[in-house]
């Protein structure tokens, strides 16, 4: 079964702790993306990567970090610098970057920081 | 700059009614791509359709149809004979060449289909 997996589905952390969200794809897609979704709102781009070992900041990158050491993996770290980290995080991938192709999404991770 | 407007925040219909979800976009590029995604209560977005700016042909897929009009910068989505399983949040998205491949999503329209 090809697709995107995100783990865990629910994540709870104490304020001040860094936390890493996992995203893995076996679709052989070049591009991967991280979005944040707050209740009743659309998707906001955090980071994206069009190729291995390269990534760019999206619209709300402050307080987040990523790595892309392998084509199939794009983990997101929510650092303690992120002022309001509680949200629903979605990972996506597409065949290539450039925005030409549709994105395929994982099931999401719901992060709660107290 | 890219912008996508989904003016309808919430729509509620009764099963078997037809419903149209509006999407208006802004871009300065002549080459761009439009998308619709469905987000059911489970949370995972599902791709529905992609359309490029050079193809204004409308498309029908079962009960779904899309109307792309460059003259009004709109890419509307119609569900015919709606069903309860159509209840979801629907997002329209836009990407163009000048924005480094990033897609801009609208705020979404929450569709509730009542039995």
Tab-separated table of C-alpha atoms in Angstrom:
chain	number	residue	atom	x	y	z
A	1	UNK	CA	0.000	0.000	0.000
A	2	UNK	CA	1.475	3.304	-1.074
A	3	UNK	CA	0.863	6.346	1.019
A	4	UNK	CA	1.992	8.731	3.713
A	5	UNK	CA	2.211	7.818	7.354
A	6	UNK	CA	2.370	10.229	10.225
A	7	UNK	CA	2.946	9.219	13.778
A	8	UNK	CA	1.689	9.499	16.349
A	9	UNK	CA	-1.910	10.492	15.680
A	10	UNK	CA	-2.156	12.332	19.017
A	11	UNK	CA	0.763	13.859	20.867
A	12	UNK	CA	0.861	15.602	24.210
A	13	UNK	CA	3.787	17.646	25.468
A	14	UNK	CA	4.633	20.031	28.235
A	15	UNK	CA	5.452	23.594	27.398
A	16	UNK	CA	9.166	24.145	26.872
A	17	UNK	CA	9.843	20.728	25.356
A	18	UNK	CA	10.860	20.144	21.767
A	19	UNK	CA	8.848	17.507	19.939
A	20	UNK	CA	9.428	15.781	16.604
A	21	UNK	CA	6.603	14.719	14.317
A	22	UNK	CA	7.271	11.891	11.938
A	23	UNK	CA	6.320	11.800	8.243
A	24	UNK	CA	7.182	8.922	5.926
A	25	UNK	CA	6.095	8.298	2.331
A	26	UNK	CA	6.565	5.314	0.054
A	27	UNK	CA	5.189	6.979	-3.072
A	28	UNK	CA	8.662	7.818	-4.404
A	29	UNK	CA	7.689	11.481	-4.447
A	30	UNK	CA	10.377	14.131	-4.668
A	31	UNK	CA	8.550	16.916	-2.858
A	32	UNK	CA	7.269	16.947	0.707
A	33	UNK	CA	5.410	19.556	2.746
A	34	UNK	CA	4.385	20.377	6.295
A	35	UNK	CA	1.220	22.310	7.036
A	36	UNK	CA	-0.393	23.559	10.182
A	37	UNK	CA	-4.170	23.718	10.552
A	38	UNK	CA	-5.915	25.534	13.382
A	39	UNK	CA	-9.607	25.001	14.185
A	40	UNK	CA	-11.878	26.411	11.500
A	41	UNK	CA	-8.981	27.602	9.407
A	42	UNK	CA	-7.214	26.635	6.243
A	43	UNK	CA	-3.766	25.173	5.812
A	44	UNK	CA	-0.650	27.227	6.399
A	45	UNK	CA	2.675	26.069	4.994
A	46	UNK	CA	5.467	25.595	7.502
A	47	UNK	CA	8.293	24.086	5.435
A	48	UNK	CA	8.630	22.310	2.138
A	49	UNK	CA	11.298	20.282	0.394
A	50	UNK	CA	11.522	19.768	-3.343
A	51	UNK	CA	14.460	17.390	-3.208
A	52	UNK	CA	16.586	15.474	-0.717
A	53	UNK	CA	18.954	17.617	1.378
A	54	UNK	CA	17.131	20.796	0.450
A	55	UNK	CA	14.190	22.577	2.049
A	56	UNK	CA	12.653	26.044	2.175
A	57	UNK	CA	10.708	28.004	4.723
A	58	UNK	CA	7.021	28.397	4.196
A	59	UNK	CA	4.799	31.143	5.532
A	60	UNK	CA	5.043	30.277	9.249
A	61	UNK	CA	8.471	28.645	9.753
A	62	UNK	CA	9.397	30.424	12.977
A	63	UNK	CA	9.720	27.983	15.863
A	64	UNK	CA	9.935	24.938	13.593
A	65	UNK	CA	12.783	22.985	12.017
A	66	UNK	CA	12.977	20.161	9.484
A	67	UNK	CA	15.452	17.828	7.835
A	68	UNK	CA	15.351	15.881	4.574
A	69	UNK	CA	18.141	13.339	4.706
A	70	UNK	CA	16.153	10.647	2.924
A	71	UNK	CA	13.681	10.919	0.078
A	72	UNK	CA	10.972	9.107	2.017
A	73	UNK	CA	11.277	10.992	5.310
A	74	UNK	CA	10.594	14.608	6.316
A	75	UNK	CA	10.416	14.990	10.102
A	76	UNK	CA	9.224	18.231	11.679
A	77	UNK	CA	10.514	19.465	15.033
A	78	UNK	CA	8.344	21.851	16.976
A	79	UNK	CA	10.722	23.756	19.199
A	80	UNK	CA	10.076	25.544	22.455
A	81	UNK	CA	10.398	28.790	20.512
A	82	UNK	CA	7.054	28.173	18.825
A	83	UNK	CA	4.710	30.340	20.850
A	84	UNK	CA	1.462	28.553	20.117
A	85	UNK	CA	2.242	24.980	19.035
A	86	UNK	CA	-1.100	23.327	19.755
A	87	UNK	CA	-2.556	22.512	16.337
A	88	UNK	CA	-3.229	19.821	13.756
A	89	UNK	CA	-0.162	19.100	11.639
A	90	UNK	CA	-0.430	17.643	8.164
A	91	UNK	CA	2.347	16.237	6.031
A	92	UNK	CA	1.983	15.953	2.262
A	93	UNK	CA	3.972	14.903	-0.761
A	94	UNK	CA	3.806	15.376	-4.515
A	95	UNK	CA	5.575	13.756	-7.455
A	96	UNK	CA	7.688	16.806	-8.075
A	97	UNK	CA	7.913	20.273	-6.621
A	98	UNK	CA	6.939	23.368	-8.507
A	99	UNK	CA	3.266	23.249	-7.624
A	100	UNK	CA	2.257	21.531	-10.851
A	101	UNK	CA	1.041	18.357	-9.272
A	102	UNK	CA	-1.473	17.535	-6.625
A	103	UNK	CA	-0.440	16.773	-3.084
A	104	UNK	CA	-1.169	13.603	-1.168
A	105	UNK	CA	-1.713	13.980	2.539
A	106	UNK	CA	-1.059	11.893	5.600
A	107	UNK	CA	-3.631	11.386	8.356
A	108	UNK	CA	-2.181	14.190	10.475
A	109	UNK	CA	-0.840	14.545	14.007
A	110	UNK	CA	-2.824	16.445	16.594
A	111	UNK	CA	-0.360	18.110	18.962
A	112	UNK	CA	-1.426	19.472	22.324
A	113	UNK	CA	1.023	21.456	24.417
A	114	UNK	CA	0.092	22.377	27.977
B	1	UNK	CA	0.635	37.450	-4.921
B	2	UNK	CA	-1.530	34.374	-4.760
B	3	UNK	CA	-4.876	34.451	-3.059
B	4	UNK	CA	-7.768	32.017	-2.841
B	5	UNK	CA	-11.145	33.060	-1.507
B	6	UNK	CA	-13.844	30.646	-0.460
B	7	UNK	CA	-16.536	33.028	0.638
B	8	UNK	CA	-18.898	30.355	1.913
B	9	UNK	CA	-17.728	29.361	5.362
B	10	UNK	CA	-20.488	26.832	5.994
B	11	UNK	CA	-23.231	25.330	3.844
B	12	UNK	CA	-25.992	23.044	5.016
B	13	UNK	CA	-28.215	21.088	2.632
B	14	UNK	CA	-30.609	18.208	2.780
B	15	UNK	CA	-29.675	14.957	1.121
B	16	UNK	CA	-30.299	14.843	-2.651
B	17	UNK	CA	-30.029	18.595	-3.036
B	18	UNK	CA	-27.440	19.998	-5.427
B	19	UNK	CA	-24.817	22.272	-3.911
B	20	UNK	CA	-22.139	24.531	-5.390
B	21	UNK	CA	-18.984	25.520	-3.559
B	22	UNK	CA	-17.419	28.737	-4.788
B	23	UNK	CA	-13.726	29.425	-5.274
B	24	UNK	CA	-12.276	32.710	-6.511
B	25	UNK	CA	-8.552	33.066	-7.052
B	26	UNK	CA	-5.992	35.770	-7.727
B	27	UNK	CA	-2.679	35.388	-9.485
B	28	UNK	CA	-0.518	37.454	-11.786
B	29	UNK	CA	0.869	34.406	-13.536
B	30	UNK	CA	-0.513	33.151	-16.831
B	31	UNK	CA	0.445	29.605	-15.931
B	32	UNK	CA	-1.135	28.291	-12.781
B	33	UNK	CA	-2.825	25.237	-11.330
B	34	UNK	CA	-6.026	24.903	-9.363
B	35	UNK	CA	-6.995	22.083	-7.043
B	36	UNK	CA	-9.875	20.914	-4.905
B	37	UNK	CA	-9.392	18.777	-1.818
B	38	UNK	CA	-11.858	17.147	0.560
B	39	UNK	CA	-11.199	16.873	4.288
B	40	UNK	CA	-13.612	14.433	5.958
B	41	UNK	CA	-13.962	14.371	9.750
B	42	UNK	CA	-11.007	11.970	9.981
B	43	UNK	CA	-8.777	14.900	9.041
B	44	UNK	CA	-6.825	13.552	6.068
B	45	UNK	CA	-7.151	15.700	2.936
B	46	UNK	CA	-8.111	13.853	-0.218
B	47	UNK	CA	-7.246	15.179	-3.663
B	48	UNK	CA	-10.260	15.609	-5.954
B	49	UNK	CA	-9.163	17.439	-9.088
B	50	UNK	CA	-6.367	19.450	-10.710
B	51	UNK	CA	-6.842	21.944	-13.509
B	52	UNK	CA	-4.209	23.989	-15.322
B	53	UNK	CA	-4.791	27.510	-16.557
B	54	UNK	CA	-4.754	26.505	-20.206
B	55	UNK	CA	-7.571	24.040	-19.884
B	56	UNK	CA	-10.928	25.689	-19.284
B	57	UNK	CA	-12.886	22.612	-20.122
B	58	UNK	CA	-15.350	21.736	-17.424
B	59	UNK	CA	-15.124	18.304	-15.892
B	60	UNK	CA	-17.623	15.846	-14.544
B	61	UNK	CA	-16.819	12.850	-12.394
B	62	UNK	CA	-19.876	11.017	-11.222
B	63	UNK	CA	-21.855	13.375	-8.997
B	64	UNK	CA	-18.995	15.909	-8.958
B	65	UNK	CA	-18.482	18.630	-11.534
B	66	UNK	CA	-16.181	21.587	-11.796
B	67	UNK	CA	-16.679	24.873	-13.631
B	68	UNK	CA	-13.483	26.773	-14.443
B	69	UNK	CA	-13.943	30.327	-15.762
B	70	UNK	CA	-10.827	32.405	-16.303
B	71	UNK	CA	-12.908	35.480	-17.118
B	72	UNK	CA	-14.188	35.581	-13.544
B	73	UNK	CA	-11.174	33.850	-11.935
B	74	UNK	CA	-13.424	31.183	-10.518
B	75	UNK	CA	-13.197	27.439	-10.138
B	76	UNK	CA	-16.477	26.298	-8.661
B	77	UNK	CA	-17.349	22.808	-7.511
B	78	UNK	CA	-20.829	21.321	-7.728
B	79	UNK	CA	-22.082	18.184	-6.035
B	80	UNK	CA	-25.238	16.814	-7.589
B	81	UNK	CA	-27.706	14.835	-5.488
B	82	UNK	CA	-25.670	15.298	-2.331
B	83	UNK	CA	-25.251	12.470	0.152
B	84	UNK	CA	-24.461	12.388	3.861
B	85	UNK	CA	-20.986	11.027	3.027
B	86	UNK	CA	-20.262	14.292	1.204
B	87	UNK	CA	-20.186	16.083	4.554
B	88	UNK	CA	-16.663	17.449	4.889
B	89	UNK	CA	-14.537	20.547	4.609
B	90	UNK	CA	-13.635	21.346	1.020
B	91	UNK	CA	-10.542	23.328	0.132
B	92	UNK	CA	-9.663	25.095	-3.076
B	93	UNK	CA	-5.943	25.655	-3.728
B	94	UNK	CA	-3.786	27.532	-6.230
B	95	UNK	CA	-0.151	27.284	-7.252
B	96	UNK	CA	1.769	29.264	-9.851
B	97	UNK	CA	5.296	29.523	-11.195
B	98	UNK	CA	6.222	32.707	-9.383
B	99	UNK	CA	5.610	31.347	-5.924
B	100	UNK	CA	8.332	28.676	-5.950
B	101	UNK	CA	5.896	25.832	-6.164
B	102	UNK	CA	3.997	26.633	-3.013
B	103	UNK	CA	0.271	26.150	-2.988
B	104	UNK	CA	-2.071	28.646	-1.373
B	105	UNK	CA	-5.184	27.168	0.183
B	106	UNK	CA	-8.494	28.871	0.771
B	107	UNK	CA	-9.986	28.803	4.240
B	108	UNK	CA	-12.318	25.984	3.276
B	109	UNK	CA	-16.068	25.498	3.098
B	110	UNK	CA	-17.708	23.197	5.612
B	111	UNK	CA	-20.478	21.244	3.934
B	112	UNK	CA	-23.070	19.475	6.042
B	113	UNK	CA	-25.504	17.168	4.298
B	114	UNK	CA	-28.456	16.229	6.464
B	115	UNK	CA	-30.440	13.041	5.914
